PDB file of C-alpha atoms in Angstrom:
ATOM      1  CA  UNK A   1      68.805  65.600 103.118  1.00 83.00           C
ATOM      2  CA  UNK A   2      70.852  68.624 102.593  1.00 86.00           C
ATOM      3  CA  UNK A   3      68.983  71.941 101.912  1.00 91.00           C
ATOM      4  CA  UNK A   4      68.466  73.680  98.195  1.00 92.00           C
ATOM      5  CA  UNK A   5      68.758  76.806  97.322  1.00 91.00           C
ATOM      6  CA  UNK A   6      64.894  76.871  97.456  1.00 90.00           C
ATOM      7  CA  UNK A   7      65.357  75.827 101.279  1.00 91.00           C
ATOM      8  CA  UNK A   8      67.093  78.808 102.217  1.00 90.00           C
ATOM      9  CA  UNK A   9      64.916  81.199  99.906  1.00 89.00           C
ATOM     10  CA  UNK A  10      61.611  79.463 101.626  1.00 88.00           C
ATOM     11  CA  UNK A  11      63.323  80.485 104.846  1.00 86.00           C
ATOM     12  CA  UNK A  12      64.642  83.926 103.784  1.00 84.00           C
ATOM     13  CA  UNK A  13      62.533  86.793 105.146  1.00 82.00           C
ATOM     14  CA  UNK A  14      63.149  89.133 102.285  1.00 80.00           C
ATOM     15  CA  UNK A  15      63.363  86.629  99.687  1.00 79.00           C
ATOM     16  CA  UNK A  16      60.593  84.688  98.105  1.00 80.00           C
ATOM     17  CA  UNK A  17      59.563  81.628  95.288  1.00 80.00           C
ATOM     18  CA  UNK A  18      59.673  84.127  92.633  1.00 77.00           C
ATOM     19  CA  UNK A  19      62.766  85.371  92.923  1.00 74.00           C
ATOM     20  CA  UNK A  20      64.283  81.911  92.579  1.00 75.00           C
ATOM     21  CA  UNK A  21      62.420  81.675  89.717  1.00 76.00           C
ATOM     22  CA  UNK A  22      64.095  84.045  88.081  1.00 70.00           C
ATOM     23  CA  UNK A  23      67.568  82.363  88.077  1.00 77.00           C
ATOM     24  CA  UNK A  24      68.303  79.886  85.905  1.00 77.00           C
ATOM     25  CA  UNK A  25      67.656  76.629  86.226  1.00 84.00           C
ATOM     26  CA  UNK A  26      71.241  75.667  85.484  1.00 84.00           C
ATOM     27  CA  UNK A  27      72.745  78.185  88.129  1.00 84.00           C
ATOM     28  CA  UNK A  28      70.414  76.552  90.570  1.00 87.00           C
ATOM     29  CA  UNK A  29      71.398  73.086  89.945  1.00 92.00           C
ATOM     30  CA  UNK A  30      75.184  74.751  90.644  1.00 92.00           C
ATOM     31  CA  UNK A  31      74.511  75.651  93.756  1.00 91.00           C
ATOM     32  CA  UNK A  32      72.322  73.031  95.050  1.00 94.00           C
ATOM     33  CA  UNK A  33      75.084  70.375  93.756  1.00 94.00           C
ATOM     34  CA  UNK A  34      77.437  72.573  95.754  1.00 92.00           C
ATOM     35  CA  UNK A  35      74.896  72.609  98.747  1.00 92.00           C
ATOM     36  CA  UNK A  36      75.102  68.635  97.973  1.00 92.00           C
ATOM     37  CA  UNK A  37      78.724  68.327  98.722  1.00 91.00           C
ATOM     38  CA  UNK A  38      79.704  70.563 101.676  1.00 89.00           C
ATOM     39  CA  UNK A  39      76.915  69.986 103.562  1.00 85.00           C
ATOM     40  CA  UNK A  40      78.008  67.966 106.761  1.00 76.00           C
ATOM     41  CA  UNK A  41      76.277  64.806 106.948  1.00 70.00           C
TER      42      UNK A  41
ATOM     43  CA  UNK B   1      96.624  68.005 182.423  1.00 46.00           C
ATOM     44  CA  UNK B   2      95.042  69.052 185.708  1.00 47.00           C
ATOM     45  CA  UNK B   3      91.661  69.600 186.193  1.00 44.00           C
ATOM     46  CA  UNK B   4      91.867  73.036 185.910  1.00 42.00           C
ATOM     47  CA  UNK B   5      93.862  73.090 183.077  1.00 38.00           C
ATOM     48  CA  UNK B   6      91.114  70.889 181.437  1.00 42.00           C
ATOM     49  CA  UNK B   7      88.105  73.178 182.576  1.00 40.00           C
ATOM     50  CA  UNK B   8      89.683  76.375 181.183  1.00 40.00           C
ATOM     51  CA  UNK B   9      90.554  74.408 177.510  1.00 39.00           C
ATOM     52  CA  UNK B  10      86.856  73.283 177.597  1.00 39.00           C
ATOM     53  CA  UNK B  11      85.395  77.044 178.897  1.00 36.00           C
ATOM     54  CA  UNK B  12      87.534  78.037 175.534  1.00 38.00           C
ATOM     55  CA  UNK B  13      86.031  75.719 173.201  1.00 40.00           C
ATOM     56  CA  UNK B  14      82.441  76.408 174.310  1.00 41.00           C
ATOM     57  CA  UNK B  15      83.323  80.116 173.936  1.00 42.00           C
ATOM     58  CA  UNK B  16      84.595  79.275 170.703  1.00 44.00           C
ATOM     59  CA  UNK B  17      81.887  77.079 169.553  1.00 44.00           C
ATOM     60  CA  UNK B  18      79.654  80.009 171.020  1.00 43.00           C
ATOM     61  CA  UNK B  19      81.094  82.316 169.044  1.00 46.00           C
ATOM     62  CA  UNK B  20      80.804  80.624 165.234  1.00 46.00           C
ATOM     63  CA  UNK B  21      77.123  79.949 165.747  1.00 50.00           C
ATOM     64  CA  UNK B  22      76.675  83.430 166.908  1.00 48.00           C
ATOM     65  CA  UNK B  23      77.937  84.841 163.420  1.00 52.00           C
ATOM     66  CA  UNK B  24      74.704  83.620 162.250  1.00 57.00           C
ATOM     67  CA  UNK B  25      72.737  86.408 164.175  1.00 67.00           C
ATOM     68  CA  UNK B  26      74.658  89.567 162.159  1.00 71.00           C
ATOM     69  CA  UNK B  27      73.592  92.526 161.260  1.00 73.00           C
ATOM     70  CA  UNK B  28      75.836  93.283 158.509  1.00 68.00           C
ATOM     71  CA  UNK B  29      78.815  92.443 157.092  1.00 69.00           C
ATOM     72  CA  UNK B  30      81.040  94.970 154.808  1.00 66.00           C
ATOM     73  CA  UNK B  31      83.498  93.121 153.232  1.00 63.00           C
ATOM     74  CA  UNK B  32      85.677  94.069 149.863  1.00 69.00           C
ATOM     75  CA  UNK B  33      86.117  91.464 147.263  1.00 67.00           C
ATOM     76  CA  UNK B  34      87.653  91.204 143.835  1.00 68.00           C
ATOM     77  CA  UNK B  35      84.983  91.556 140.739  1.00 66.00           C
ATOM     78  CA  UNK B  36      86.629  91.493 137.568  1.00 69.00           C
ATOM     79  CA  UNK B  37      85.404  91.514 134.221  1.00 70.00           C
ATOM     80  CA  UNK B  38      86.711  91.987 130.768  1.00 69.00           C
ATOM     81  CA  UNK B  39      85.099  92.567 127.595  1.00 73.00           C
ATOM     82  CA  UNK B  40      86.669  90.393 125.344  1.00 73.00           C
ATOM     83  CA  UNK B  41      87.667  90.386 121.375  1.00 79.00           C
ATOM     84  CA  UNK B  42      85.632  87.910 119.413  1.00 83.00           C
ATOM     85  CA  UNK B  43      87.816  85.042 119.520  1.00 82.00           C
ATOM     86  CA  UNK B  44      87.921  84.711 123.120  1.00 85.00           C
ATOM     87  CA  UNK B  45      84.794  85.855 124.592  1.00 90.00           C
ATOM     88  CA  UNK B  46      82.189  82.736 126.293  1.00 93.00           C
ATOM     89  CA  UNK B  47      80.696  82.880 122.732  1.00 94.00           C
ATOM     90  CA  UNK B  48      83.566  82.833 120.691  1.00 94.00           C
ATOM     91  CA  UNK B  49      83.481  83.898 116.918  1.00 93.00           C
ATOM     92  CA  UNK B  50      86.610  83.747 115.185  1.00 93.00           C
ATOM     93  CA  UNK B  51      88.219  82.605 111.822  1.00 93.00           C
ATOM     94  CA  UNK B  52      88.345  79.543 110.866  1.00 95.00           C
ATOM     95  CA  UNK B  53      91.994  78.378 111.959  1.00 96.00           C
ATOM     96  CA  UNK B  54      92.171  76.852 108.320  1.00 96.00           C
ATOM     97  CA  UNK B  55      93.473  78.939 104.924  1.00 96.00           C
ATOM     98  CA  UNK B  56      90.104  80.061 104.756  1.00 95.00           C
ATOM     99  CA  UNK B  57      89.665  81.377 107.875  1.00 95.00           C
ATOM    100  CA  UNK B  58      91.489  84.650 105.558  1.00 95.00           C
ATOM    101  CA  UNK B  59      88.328  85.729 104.526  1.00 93.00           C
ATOM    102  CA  UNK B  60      86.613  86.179 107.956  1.00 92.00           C
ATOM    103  CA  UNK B  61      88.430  89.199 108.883  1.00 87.00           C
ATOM    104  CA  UNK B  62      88.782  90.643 112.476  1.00 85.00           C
ATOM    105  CA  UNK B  63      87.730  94.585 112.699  1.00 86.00           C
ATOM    106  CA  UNK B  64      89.418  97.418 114.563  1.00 85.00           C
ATOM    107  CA  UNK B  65      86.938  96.469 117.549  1.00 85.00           C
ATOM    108  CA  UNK B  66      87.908  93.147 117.401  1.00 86.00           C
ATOM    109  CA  UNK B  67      84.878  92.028 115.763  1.00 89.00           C
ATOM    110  CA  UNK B  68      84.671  89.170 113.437  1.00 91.00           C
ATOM    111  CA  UNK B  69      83.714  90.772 109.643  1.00 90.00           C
ATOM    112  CA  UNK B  70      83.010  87.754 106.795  1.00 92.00           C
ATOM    113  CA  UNK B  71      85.061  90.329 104.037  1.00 92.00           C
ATOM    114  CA  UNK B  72      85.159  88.881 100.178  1.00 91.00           C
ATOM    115  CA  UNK B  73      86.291  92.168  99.578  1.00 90.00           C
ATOM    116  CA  UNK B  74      89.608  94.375  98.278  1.00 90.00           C
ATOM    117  CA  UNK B  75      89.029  95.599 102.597  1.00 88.00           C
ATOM    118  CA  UNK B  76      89.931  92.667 104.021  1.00 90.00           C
ATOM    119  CA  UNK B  77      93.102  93.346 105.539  1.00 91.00           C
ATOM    120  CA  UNK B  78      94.405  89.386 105.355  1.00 93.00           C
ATOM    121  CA  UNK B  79      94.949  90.849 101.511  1.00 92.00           C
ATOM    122  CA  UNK B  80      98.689  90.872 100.681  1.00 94.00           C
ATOM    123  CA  UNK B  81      99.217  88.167 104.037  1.00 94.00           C
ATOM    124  CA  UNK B  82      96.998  84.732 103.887  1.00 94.00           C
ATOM    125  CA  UNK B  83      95.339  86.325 100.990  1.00 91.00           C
ATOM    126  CA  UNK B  84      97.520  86.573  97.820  1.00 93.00           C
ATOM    127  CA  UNK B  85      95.935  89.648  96.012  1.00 90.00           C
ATOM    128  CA  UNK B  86      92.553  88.734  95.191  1.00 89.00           C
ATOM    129  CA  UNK B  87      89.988  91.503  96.420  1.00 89.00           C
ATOM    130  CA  UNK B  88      86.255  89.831  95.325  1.00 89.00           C
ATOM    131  CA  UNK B  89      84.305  86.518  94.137  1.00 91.00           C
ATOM    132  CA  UNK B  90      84.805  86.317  90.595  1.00 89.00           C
ATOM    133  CA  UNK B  91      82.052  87.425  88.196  1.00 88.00           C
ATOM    134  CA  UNK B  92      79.435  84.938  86.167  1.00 88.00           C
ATOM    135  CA  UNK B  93      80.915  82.041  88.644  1.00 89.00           C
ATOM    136  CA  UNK B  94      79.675  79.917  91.227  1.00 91.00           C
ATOM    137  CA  UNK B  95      82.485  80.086  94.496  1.00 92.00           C
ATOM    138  CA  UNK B  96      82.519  77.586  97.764  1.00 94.00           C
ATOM    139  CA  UNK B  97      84.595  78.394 100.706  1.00 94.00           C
ATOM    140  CA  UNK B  98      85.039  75.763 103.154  1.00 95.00           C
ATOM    141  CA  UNK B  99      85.308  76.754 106.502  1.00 95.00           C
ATOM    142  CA  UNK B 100      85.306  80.218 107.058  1.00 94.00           C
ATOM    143  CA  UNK B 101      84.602  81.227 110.426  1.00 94.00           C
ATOM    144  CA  UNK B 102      83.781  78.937 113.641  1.00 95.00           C
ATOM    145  CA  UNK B 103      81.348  79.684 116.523  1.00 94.00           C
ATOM    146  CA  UNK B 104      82.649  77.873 119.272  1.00 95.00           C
ATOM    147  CA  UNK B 105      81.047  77.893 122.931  1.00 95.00           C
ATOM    148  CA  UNK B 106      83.586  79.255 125.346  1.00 94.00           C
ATOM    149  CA  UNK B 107      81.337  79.463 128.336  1.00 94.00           C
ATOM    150  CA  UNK B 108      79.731  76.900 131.230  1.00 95.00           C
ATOM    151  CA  UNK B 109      76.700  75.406 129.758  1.00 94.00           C
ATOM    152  CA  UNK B 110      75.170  74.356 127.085  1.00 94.00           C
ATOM    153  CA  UNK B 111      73.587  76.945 124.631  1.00 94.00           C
ATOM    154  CA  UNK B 112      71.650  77.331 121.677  1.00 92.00           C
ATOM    155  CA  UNK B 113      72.926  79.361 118.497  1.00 93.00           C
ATOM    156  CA  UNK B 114      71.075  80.703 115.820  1.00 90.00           C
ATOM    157  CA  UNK B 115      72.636  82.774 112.763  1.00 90.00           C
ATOM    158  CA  UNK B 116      70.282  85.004 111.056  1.00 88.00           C
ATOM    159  CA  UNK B 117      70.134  85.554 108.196  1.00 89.00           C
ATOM    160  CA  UNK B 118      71.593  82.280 106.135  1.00 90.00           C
ATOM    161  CA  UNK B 119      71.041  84.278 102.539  1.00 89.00           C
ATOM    162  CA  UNK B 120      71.772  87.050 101.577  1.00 88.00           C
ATOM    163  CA  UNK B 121      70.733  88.400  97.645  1.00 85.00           C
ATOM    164  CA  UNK B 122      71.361  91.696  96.256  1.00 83.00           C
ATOM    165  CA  UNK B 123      70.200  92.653  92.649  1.00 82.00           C
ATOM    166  CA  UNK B 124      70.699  95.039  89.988  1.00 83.00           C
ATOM    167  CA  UNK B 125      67.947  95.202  86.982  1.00 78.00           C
ATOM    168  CA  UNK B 126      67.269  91.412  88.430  1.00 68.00           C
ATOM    169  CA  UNK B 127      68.039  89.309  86.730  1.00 65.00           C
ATOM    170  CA  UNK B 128      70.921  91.062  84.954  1.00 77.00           C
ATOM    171  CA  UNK B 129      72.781  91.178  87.949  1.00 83.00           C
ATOM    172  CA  UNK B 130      72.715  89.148  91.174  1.00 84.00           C
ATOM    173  CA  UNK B 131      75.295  88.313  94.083  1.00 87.00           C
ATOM    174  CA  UNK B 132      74.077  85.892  96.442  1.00 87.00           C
ATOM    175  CA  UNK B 133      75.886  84.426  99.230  1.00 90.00           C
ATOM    176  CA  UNK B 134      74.545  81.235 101.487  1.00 92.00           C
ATOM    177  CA  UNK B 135      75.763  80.138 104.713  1.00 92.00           C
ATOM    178  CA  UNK B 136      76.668  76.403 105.054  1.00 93.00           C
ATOM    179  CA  UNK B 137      75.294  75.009 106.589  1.00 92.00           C
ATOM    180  CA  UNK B 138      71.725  75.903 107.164  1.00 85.00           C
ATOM    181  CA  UNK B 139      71.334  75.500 110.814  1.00 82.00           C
ATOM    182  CA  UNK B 140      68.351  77.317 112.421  1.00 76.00           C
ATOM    183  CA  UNK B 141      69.098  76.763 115.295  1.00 88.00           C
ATOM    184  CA  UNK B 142      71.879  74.662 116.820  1.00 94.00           C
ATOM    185  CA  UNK B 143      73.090  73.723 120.086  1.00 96.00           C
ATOM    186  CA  UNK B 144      76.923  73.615 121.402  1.00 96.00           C
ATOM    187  CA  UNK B 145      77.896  71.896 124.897  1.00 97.00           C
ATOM    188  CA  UNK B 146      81.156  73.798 126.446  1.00 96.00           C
ATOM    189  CA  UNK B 147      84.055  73.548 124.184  1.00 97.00           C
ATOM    190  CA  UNK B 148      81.928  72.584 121.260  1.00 97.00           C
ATOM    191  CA  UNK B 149      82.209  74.863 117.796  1.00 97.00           C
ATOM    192  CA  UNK B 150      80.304  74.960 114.369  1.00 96.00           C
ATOM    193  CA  UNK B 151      82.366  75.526 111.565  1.00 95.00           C
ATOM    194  CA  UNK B 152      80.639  77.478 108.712  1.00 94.00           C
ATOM    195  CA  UNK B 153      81.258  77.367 104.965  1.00 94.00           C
ATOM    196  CA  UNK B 154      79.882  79.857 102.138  1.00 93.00           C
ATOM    197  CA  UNK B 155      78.353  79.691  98.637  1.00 93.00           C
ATOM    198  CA  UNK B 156      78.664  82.810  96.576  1.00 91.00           C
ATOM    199  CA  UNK B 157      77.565  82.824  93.028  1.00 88.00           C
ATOM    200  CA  UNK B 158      77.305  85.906  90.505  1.00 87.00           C
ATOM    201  CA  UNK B 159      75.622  85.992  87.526  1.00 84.00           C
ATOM    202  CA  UNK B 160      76.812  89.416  85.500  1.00 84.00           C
ATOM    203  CA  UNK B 161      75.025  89.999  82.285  1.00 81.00           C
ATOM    204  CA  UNK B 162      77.427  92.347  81.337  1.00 82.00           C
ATOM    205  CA  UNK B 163      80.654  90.611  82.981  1.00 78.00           C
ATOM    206  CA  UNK B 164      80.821  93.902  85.080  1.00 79.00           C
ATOM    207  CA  UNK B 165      80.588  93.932  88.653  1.00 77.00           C
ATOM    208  CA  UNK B 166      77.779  95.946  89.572  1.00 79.00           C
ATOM    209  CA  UNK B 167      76.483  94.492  92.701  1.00 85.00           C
ATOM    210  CA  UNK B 168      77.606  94.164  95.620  1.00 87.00           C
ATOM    211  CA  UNK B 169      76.809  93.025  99.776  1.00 89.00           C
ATOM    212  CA  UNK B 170      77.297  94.825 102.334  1.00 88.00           C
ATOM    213  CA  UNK B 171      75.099  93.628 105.630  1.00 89.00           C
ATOM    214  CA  UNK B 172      75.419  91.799 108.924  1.00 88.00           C
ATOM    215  CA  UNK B 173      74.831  88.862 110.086  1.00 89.00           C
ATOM    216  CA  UNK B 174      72.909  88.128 113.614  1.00 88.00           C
ATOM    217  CA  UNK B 175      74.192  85.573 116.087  1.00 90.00           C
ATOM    218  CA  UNK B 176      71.771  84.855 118.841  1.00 90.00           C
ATOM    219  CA  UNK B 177      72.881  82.437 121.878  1.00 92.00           C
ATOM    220  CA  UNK B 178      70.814  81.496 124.895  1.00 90.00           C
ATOM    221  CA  UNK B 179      71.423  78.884 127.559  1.00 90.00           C
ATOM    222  CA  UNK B 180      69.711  76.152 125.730  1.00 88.00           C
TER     223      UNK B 180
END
């Protein structure tokens, strides 16, 4: 299962759940789609 | 061979024998040998980091020290060689960069490799403006037998609420290897 953006904000020190909040849900569907695809299997 | 002959070659290889076990009782020894070592660029130290050998390996540059620098930036000095002009990720866009750079064990045994940090976020009047840039893929950590490498991709995506580029990243990354 590859990771989500929420993945590597969960595992980000200075990061946290409400920061992804703040992005749109659109923009995070963009990158976890990209996430998706060039993740190695 | 007489028999004198034969008791003088066998006095000599007593004597001999004699004298390789009595090595064992020394004192000291003082002896010169060669020690060489190097400190190596990047690319070809026993952990090597390098660019990818792929078009993309353009945007990991090398520095002045030999270093290897991820640069998305107008400093990247591949700019005007592998890299045709462009000088930053474009704004309000969401940009993937396949293999970038490649840790590669150069060394004797196998070791384990962790790359800290995998995110990296940087915000202006959030959420007006935010740059964020993910490693690819999210190992935490890895291990690499001799000869073995991990390629590494990036996701960059900007969101500009003005179309202006007002942030920008400029951190490092940590590589950590132990004998695994």
């Amino acid at each position: 299962m590859p990771p989500t953006l929420a993945d590597y904000i969960d595992a980000s020190e200075d990061h946290d759940e409400s920061d992804l909040e703040q992005i749109p849900e659109d923009r995070r569907s963009d990158v976890n789609a990209q996430l998706d695809t060039i993740t190695p299997e | 061979m007489d028999r004198r002959t034969f008791a003088v070659s066998l006095g000599t290889l007593a004597g001999g024998a004699a004298t390789v076990l009595g090595t064992g009782a020394f004192s000291s020894v003082s002896a010169d040998r060669n020690f060489d070592v190097v400190v190596s660029g990047d690319a070809n130290a026993y952990l090597g980091l390098k660019p990818h050998p792929g078009p993309n390996g353009a945007y990991a540059d090398t520095t002045t020290q030999d270093e290897l620098a991820i640069d998305f930036t107008g400093s990247n000095s591949n700019i005007g060689g592998d890299i045709a002009g462009g000088k930053g990720i474009n704004a309000n866009a969401l940009s993937t960069f396949r293999n970038v750079f490649r840790i590669t064990n150069q060394g004797t045994q196998d070791i384990t490799v962790d790359v800290d940090p995998l995110l990296f976020v940087e915000t202006d009047n959030f959420p007006s403006s935010v740059l964020a840039v993910l490693l690819v893929p999210a190992l935490a950590p890895f291990t690499l037998t001799p000869g073995d490498s991990q390629d590494f991709h990036t996701i960059a995506f900007s969101f500009e609420a003005d179309g202006e580029a007002d942030v920008s990243i400029d951190d490092q990354i940590e590589i950590l290897a132990e004998e695994a």
